[in-house]
């Protein structure tokens, strides 16, 4: 080395209720993280404040998190506040449904109390999915104005709405997931959570002017076609290779794209 070493310093401090971690970078800027010290409680070890300081110790940004206990005794954030270099605060609050699903997000303007927008999320919670512990399938996302009177945006999602294409020659594939296998195929495996349709609206408040994109997949989960609402379709083909630079878990890689 012909220059001085670039040294990063880590300092861990503990008191009765807090764990503090300070990271000092080579340029002497710092990251300070405060975490709950609450053995046996849901929030133990979770960061509730994160600060970034410049080399003079001035605040550049800060965020805080309020945690609550959710389903399965798991911690989940119910309010996040963000501060800029002049200590202006914005905030977001979260409402949850079953399975720790975020059903509503409320975004607040500077000050953290004036509501900007409300985002509501509806999930696809049919037993065919929840019974297989698939809890993250969003069926609809709606954004409403602060007074909750106008829909500003709406997106609908369809899942598993098309027949899966065959994948001849694929190796090490579970036959229960292959509709062409008369012996081992299990129809319950059709409920995979593949997004097969995405619909947006030119007037979300009505809603009217639907614009729909569609997608299809093969039995291994690879997307094989994608189309927009009008006149365009992209097709993807796959082939088996001995050595691949981009390899999927099934030993397949994209070999060509045509439109």
Short mmCIF file of C-alpha atoms in Angstrom, two decimals:
data_model
loop_
_atom_site.label_atom_id
_atom_site.label_comp_id
_atom_site.label_asym_id
_atom_site.label_seq_id
_atom_site.Cartn_x
_atom_site.Cartn_y
_atom_site.Cartn_z
CA UNK A 1 0.00 0.00 0.00
CA UNK A 2 1.23 3.49 -0.80
CA UNK A 3 -1.63 5.27 1.04
CA UNK A 4 -3.18 4.96 4.48
CA UNK A 5 -5.62 2.13 5.20
CA UNK A 6 -9.34 2.72 4.78
CA UNK A 7 -10.64 1.81 8.22
CA UNK A 8 -14.25 1.12 9.18
CA UNK A 9 -14.97 1.08 12.92
CA UNK A 10 -17.83 -0.78 14.60
CA UNK A 11 -19.02 0.05 18.10
CA UNK A 12 -21.69 -2.00 19.90
CA UNK A 13 -23.19 -0.66 23.13
CA UNK A 14 -25.96 -2.12 25.28
CA UNK A 15 -28.09 -0.86 28.12
CA UNK A 16 -31.19 -2.29 29.78
CA UNK A 17 -33.54 -1.69 26.84
CA UNK A 18 -31.44 -0.77 23.78
CA UNK A 19 -28.68 -2.15 21.59
CA UNK A 20 -26.79 0.61 19.79
CA UNK A 21 -24.57 -0.09 16.79
CA UNK A 22 -22.40 2.75 15.43
CA UNK A 23 -20.53 2.25 12.16
CA UNK A 24 -17.89 4.86 11.33
CA UNK A 25 -16.86 4.75 7.69
CA UNK A 26 -13.42 5.72 6.30
CA UNK A 27 -14.72 9.20 5.38
CA UNK A 28 -15.86 9.56 9.06
CA UNK A 29 -19.57 9.57 8.21
CA UNK A 30 -21.58 7.41 10.59
CA UNK A 31 -24.53 5.08 10.65
CA UNK A 32 -26.21 4.68 14.04
CA UNK A 33 -28.78 1.94 14.57
CA UNK A 34 -30.85 1.51 17.73
CA UNK A 35 -32.53 -1.84 18.31
CA UNK A 36 -34.84 -3.15 21.02
CA UNK A 37 -33.23 -5.23 23.75
CA UNK A 38 -36.19 -7.22 25.03
CA UNK A 39 -35.37 -10.93 25.47
CA UNK A 40 -38.43 -13.13 25.03
CA UNK A 41 -40.50 -10.35 23.42
CA UNK A 42 -41.56 -10.17 19.76
CA UNK A 43 -39.52 -7.01 19.11
CA UNK A 44 -36.21 -8.20 20.53
CA UNK A 45 -33.36 -7.30 18.18
CA UNK A 46 -35.49 -5.24 15.77
CA UNK A 47 -34.18 -1.81 14.75
CA UNK A 48 -36.45 1.06 15.78
CA UNK A 49 -34.21 3.99 14.75
CA UNK A 50 -31.60 4.40 12.02
CA UNK A 51 -29.58 7.62 11.67
CA UNK A 52 -26.97 8.73 9.12
CA UNK A 53 -24.57 11.50 10.20
CA UNK A 54 -22.02 13.43 8.16
CA UNK A 55 -18.36 13.78 9.17
CA UNK A 56 -19.25 16.73 11.43
CA UNK A 57 -21.98 14.81 13.25
CA UNK A 58 -24.86 16.59 11.49
CA UNK A 59 -27.98 14.57 10.74
CA UNK A 60 -28.41 13.68 7.05
CA UNK A 61 -31.41 11.37 7.39
CA UNK A 62 -33.22 9.33 10.00
CA UNK A 63 -35.99 6.75 10.08
CA UNK A 64 -37.97 5.27 12.95
CA UNK A 65 -40.16 2.16 13.10
CA UNK A 66 -42.97 1.31 15.50
CA UNK A 67 -43.37 -2.47 15.84
CA UNK A 68 -46.37 -4.51 16.93
CA UNK A 69 -47.03 -8.20 17.37
CA UNK A 70 -48.87 -9.82 14.45
CA UNK A 71 -50.11 -13.23 13.37
CA UNK A 72 -47.92 -16.16 14.40
CA UNK A 73 -46.40 -13.88 17.11
CA UNK A 74 -44.29 -12.22 14.43
CA UNK A 75 -43.24 -8.54 14.58
CA UNK A 76 -44.59 -6.20 11.94
CA UNK A 77 -44.21 -2.42 11.45
CA UNK A 78 -47.32 -0.33 12.04
CA UNK A 79 -45.77 3.11 11.47
CA UNK A 80 -42.59 4.27 9.75
CA UNK A 81 -41.34 7.86 9.97
CA UNK A 82 -38.63 9.35 7.75
CA UNK A 83 -36.69 12.56 8.47
CA UNK A 84 -34.52 14.54 6.04
CA UNK A 85 -31.46 16.68 6.77
CA UNK A 86 -33.58 19.57 8.07
CA UNK A 87 -35.64 17.21 10.27
CA UNK A 88 -38.77 17.36 8.11
CA UNK A 89 -40.87 14.28 8.75
CA UNK A 90 -43.02 12.12 6.48
CA UNK A 91 -44.75 8.96 7.63
CA UNK A 92 -46.62 5.83 6.58
CA UNK A 93 -48.98 3.67 8.63
CA UNK A 94 -49.92 0.06 7.93
CA UNK A 95 -53.11 -1.89 8.56
CA UNK A 96 -53.00 -5.69 8.39
CA UNK A 97 -55.41 -8.45 7.51
CA UNK A 98 -54.98 -12.19 8.06
CA UNK A 99 -51.61 -13.87 7.50
CA UNK A 100 -49.79 -10.56 8.19
CA UNK A 101 -50.97 -9.20 4.83
CA UNK A 102 -50.74 -5.41 4.48
CA UNK A 103 -54.32 -4.46 3.64
CA UNK A 104 -53.95 -0.67 3.83
CA UNK A 105 -51.13 1.86 3.65
CA UNK A 106 -51.74 5.45 4.73
CA UNK A 107 -49.10 7.92 3.49
CA UNK A 108 -48.66 11.26 5.28
CA UNK A 109 -47.18 14.55 4.10
CA UNK A 110 -44.49 16.61 5.86
CA UNK A 111 -45.28 16.79 9.54
CA UNK A 112 -46.49 13.21 9.60
CA UNK A 113 -50.15 14.02 10.25
CA UNK A 114 -51.66 15.31 6.97
CA UNK A 115 -52.91 12.36 4.94
CA UNK A 116 -51.79 12.25 1.29
CA UNK A 117 -53.25 9.01 -0.03
CA UNK A 118 -54.69 5.64 0.97
CA UNK A 119 -53.58 2.43 -0.72
CA UNK A 120 -55.75 -0.66 -0.24
CA UNK A 121 -54.62 -4.15 -1.16
CA UNK A 122 -56.89 -7.18 -1.63
CA UNK A 123 -55.35 -10.65 -1.67
CA UNK A 124 -56.32 -13.93 -3.27
CA UNK A 125 -56.96 -15.97 -0.14
CA UNK A 126 -58.75 -18.99 -1.58
CA UNK A 127 -58.09 -22.14 0.44
CA UNK A 128 -56.30 -23.64 -2.58
CA UNK A 129 -53.55 -21.09 -1.94
CA UNK A 130 -53.64 -20.50 1.81
CA UNK A 131 -53.76 -24.26 2.36
CA UNK A 132 -50.37 -24.40 0.66
CA UNK A 133 -49.06 -21.40 2.65
CA UNK A 134 -49.19 -19.03 -0.32
CA UNK A 135 -50.22 -15.75 1.31
CA UNK A 136 -48.70 -13.07 -0.92
CA UNK A 137 -50.95 -13.14 -4.01
CA UNK A 138 -52.26 -9.62 -4.60
CA UNK A 139 -55.62 -9.60 -6.39
CA UNK A 140 -56.22 -5.84 -6.49
CA UNK A 141 -54.40 -2.62 -5.59
CA UNK A 142 -56.48 0.56 -5.27
CA UNK A 143 -55.11 4.03 -4.50
CA UNK A 144 -57.60 6.56 -3.11
CA UNK A 145 -57.25 10.27 -2.42
CA UNK A 146 -56.83 11.63 1.10
CA UNK A 147 -60.57 12.10 1.63
CA UNK A 148 -61.20 8.52 0.42
CA UNK A 149 -63.70 9.74 -2.20
CA UNK A 150 -61.85 9.26 -5.51
CA UNK A 151 -60.02 6.24 -6.88
CA UNK A 152 -56.80 7.48 -8.43
CA UNK A 153 -55.42 4.13 -9.57
CA UNK A 154 -56.57 0.52 -9.75
CA UNK A 155 -54.74 -2.61 -10.88
CA UNK A 156 -56.30 -6.10 -10.93
CA UNK A 157 -54.28 -9.33 -11.06
CA UNK A 158 -55.38 -12.77 -12.24
CA UNK A 159 -53.54 -15.95 -11.27
CA UNK A 160 -53.33 -19.41 -12.82
CA UNK A 161 -56.04 -18.63 -15.36
CA UNK A 162 -54.56 -20.50 -18.32
CA UNK A 163 -53.47 -24.04 -19.16
CA UNK A 164 -49.80 -24.76 -18.55
CA UNK A 165 -47.69 -25.54 -21.61
CA UNK A 166 -45.74 -28.79 -21.81
CA UNK A 167 -41.96 -28.81 -21.33
CA UNK A 168 -40.79 -31.91 -23.19
CA UNK A 169 -37.45 -33.29 -22.07
CA UNK A 170 -37.16 -31.33 -18.85
CA UNK A 171 -35.25 -33.30 -16.22
CA UNK A 172 -35.77 -33.77 -12.47
CA UNK A 173 -39.28 -32.32 -12.61
CA UNK A 174 -41.87 -33.48 -10.08
CA UNK A 175 -44.49 -35.40 -12.07
CA UNK A 176 -47.23 -34.22 -9.69
CA UNK A 177 -46.91 -30.81 -11.41
CA UNK A 178 -47.28 -32.20 -14.95
CA UNK A 179 -50.88 -32.32 -16.30
CA UNK A 180 -49.67 -34.65 -19.07
CA UNK A 181 -48.64 -37.34 -16.57
CA UNK A 182 -51.70 -39.62 -16.11
CA UNK A 183 -50.25 -41.47 -13.12
CA UNK A 184 -48.72 -38.90 -10.78
CA UNK A 185 -50.37 -35.57 -11.74
CA UNK A 186 -52.03 -33.80 -8.78
CA UNK A 187 -54.62 -31.15 -9.84
CA UNK A 188 -53.99 -29.16 -6.64
CA UNK A 189 -50.58 -28.23 -8.05
CA UNK A 190 -52.32 -26.03 -10.64
CA UNK A 191 -52.63 -23.35 -7.92
CA UNK A 192 -49.13 -21.94 -8.16
CA UNK A 193 -49.67 -18.19 -8.04
CA UNK A 194 -48.50 -17.44 -11.59
CA UNK A 195 -49.69 -13.98 -12.67
CA UNK A 196 -51.67 -14.66 -15.86
CA UNK A 197 -53.39 -11.28 -16.25
CA UNK A 198 -52.79 -7.66 -15.27
CA UNK A 199 -55.57 -5.12 -15.86
CA UNK A 200 -55.25 -1.34 -15.54
CA UNK A 201 -57.90 1.33 -16.20
CA UNK A 202 -57.82 4.66 -18.03
CA UNK A 203 -60.49 5.85 -15.57
CA UNK A 204 -59.90 4.00 -12.32
CA UNK A 205 -62.75 5.77 -10.54
CA UNK A 206 -65.47 4.38 -12.83
CA UNK A 207 -63.71 1.96 -13.54
CA UNK A 208 -63.64 2.04 -17.35
CA UNK A 209 -61.10 1.72 -20.12
CA UNK A 210 -59.62 -1.61 -19.07
CA UNK A 211 -56.15 -2.36 -20.48
CA UNK A 212 -55.19 -6.00 -19.95
CA UNK A 213 -51.88 -7.81 -20.31
CA UNK A 214 -51.80 -11.62 -20.39
CA UNK A 215 -49.10 -14.20 -19.70
CA UNK A 216 -48.75 -17.96 -20.05
CA UNK A 217 -46.32 -20.41 -18.45
CA UNK A 218 -45.00 -23.92 -18.93
CA UNK A 219 -45.16 -26.68 -16.31
CA UNK A 220 -41.76 -25.72 -14.88
CA UNK A 221 -42.87 -22.12 -14.18
CA UNK A 222 -41.12 -20.46 -17.11
CA UNK A 223 -43.12 -17.71 -18.81
CA UNK A 224 -43.63 -18.68 -22.47
CA UNK A 225 -45.80 -15.84 -23.82
CA UNK A 226 -46.63 -12.27 -22.79
CA UNK A 227 -49.04 -10.02 -24.63
CA UNK A 228 -50.29 -6.46 -24.31
CA UNK A 229 -53.87 -5.37 -24.84
CA UNK A 230 -53.50 -4.89 -28.59
CA UNK A 231 -51.73 -6.80 -31.30
CA UNK A 232 -48.39 -7.62 -29.67
CA UNK A 233 -47.15 -10.89 -28.24
CA UNK A 234 -43.70 -11.92 -27.09
CA UNK A 235 -42.82 -15.62 -27.13
CA UNK A 236 -39.93 -17.21 -25.23
CA UNK A 237 -38.41 -20.57 -26.15
CA UNK A 238 -36.10 -22.71 -24.02
CA UNK A 239 -33.68 -25.54 -24.76
CA UNK A 240 -31.56 -27.97 -22.74
CA UNK A 241 -27.83 -27.27 -22.56
CA UNK A 242 -24.87 -29.10 -21.10
CA UNK A 243 -23.21 -26.01 -19.65
CA UNK A 244 -25.16 -22.82 -19.16
CA UNK A 245 -24.23 -19.34 -18.09
CA UNK A 246 -27.79 -18.56 -16.99
CA UNK A 247 -29.27 -21.69 -15.56
CA UNK A 248 -32.66 -22.15 -13.92
CA UNK A 249 -33.31 -24.69 -11.14
CA UNK A 250 -34.57 -27.07 -13.85
CA UNK A 251 -31.41 -26.94 -15.95
CA UNK A 252 -33.02 -24.76 -18.64
CA UNK A 253 -32.12 -21.42 -20.12
CA UNK A 254 -33.72 -18.98 -22.55
CA UNK A 255 -32.32 -19.62 -26.01
CA UNK A 256 -34.37 -17.18 -28.08
CA UNK A 257 -36.97 -14.45 -27.98
CA UNK A 258 -39.31 -13.69 -30.85
CA UNK A 259 -42.16 -11.27 -31.24
#
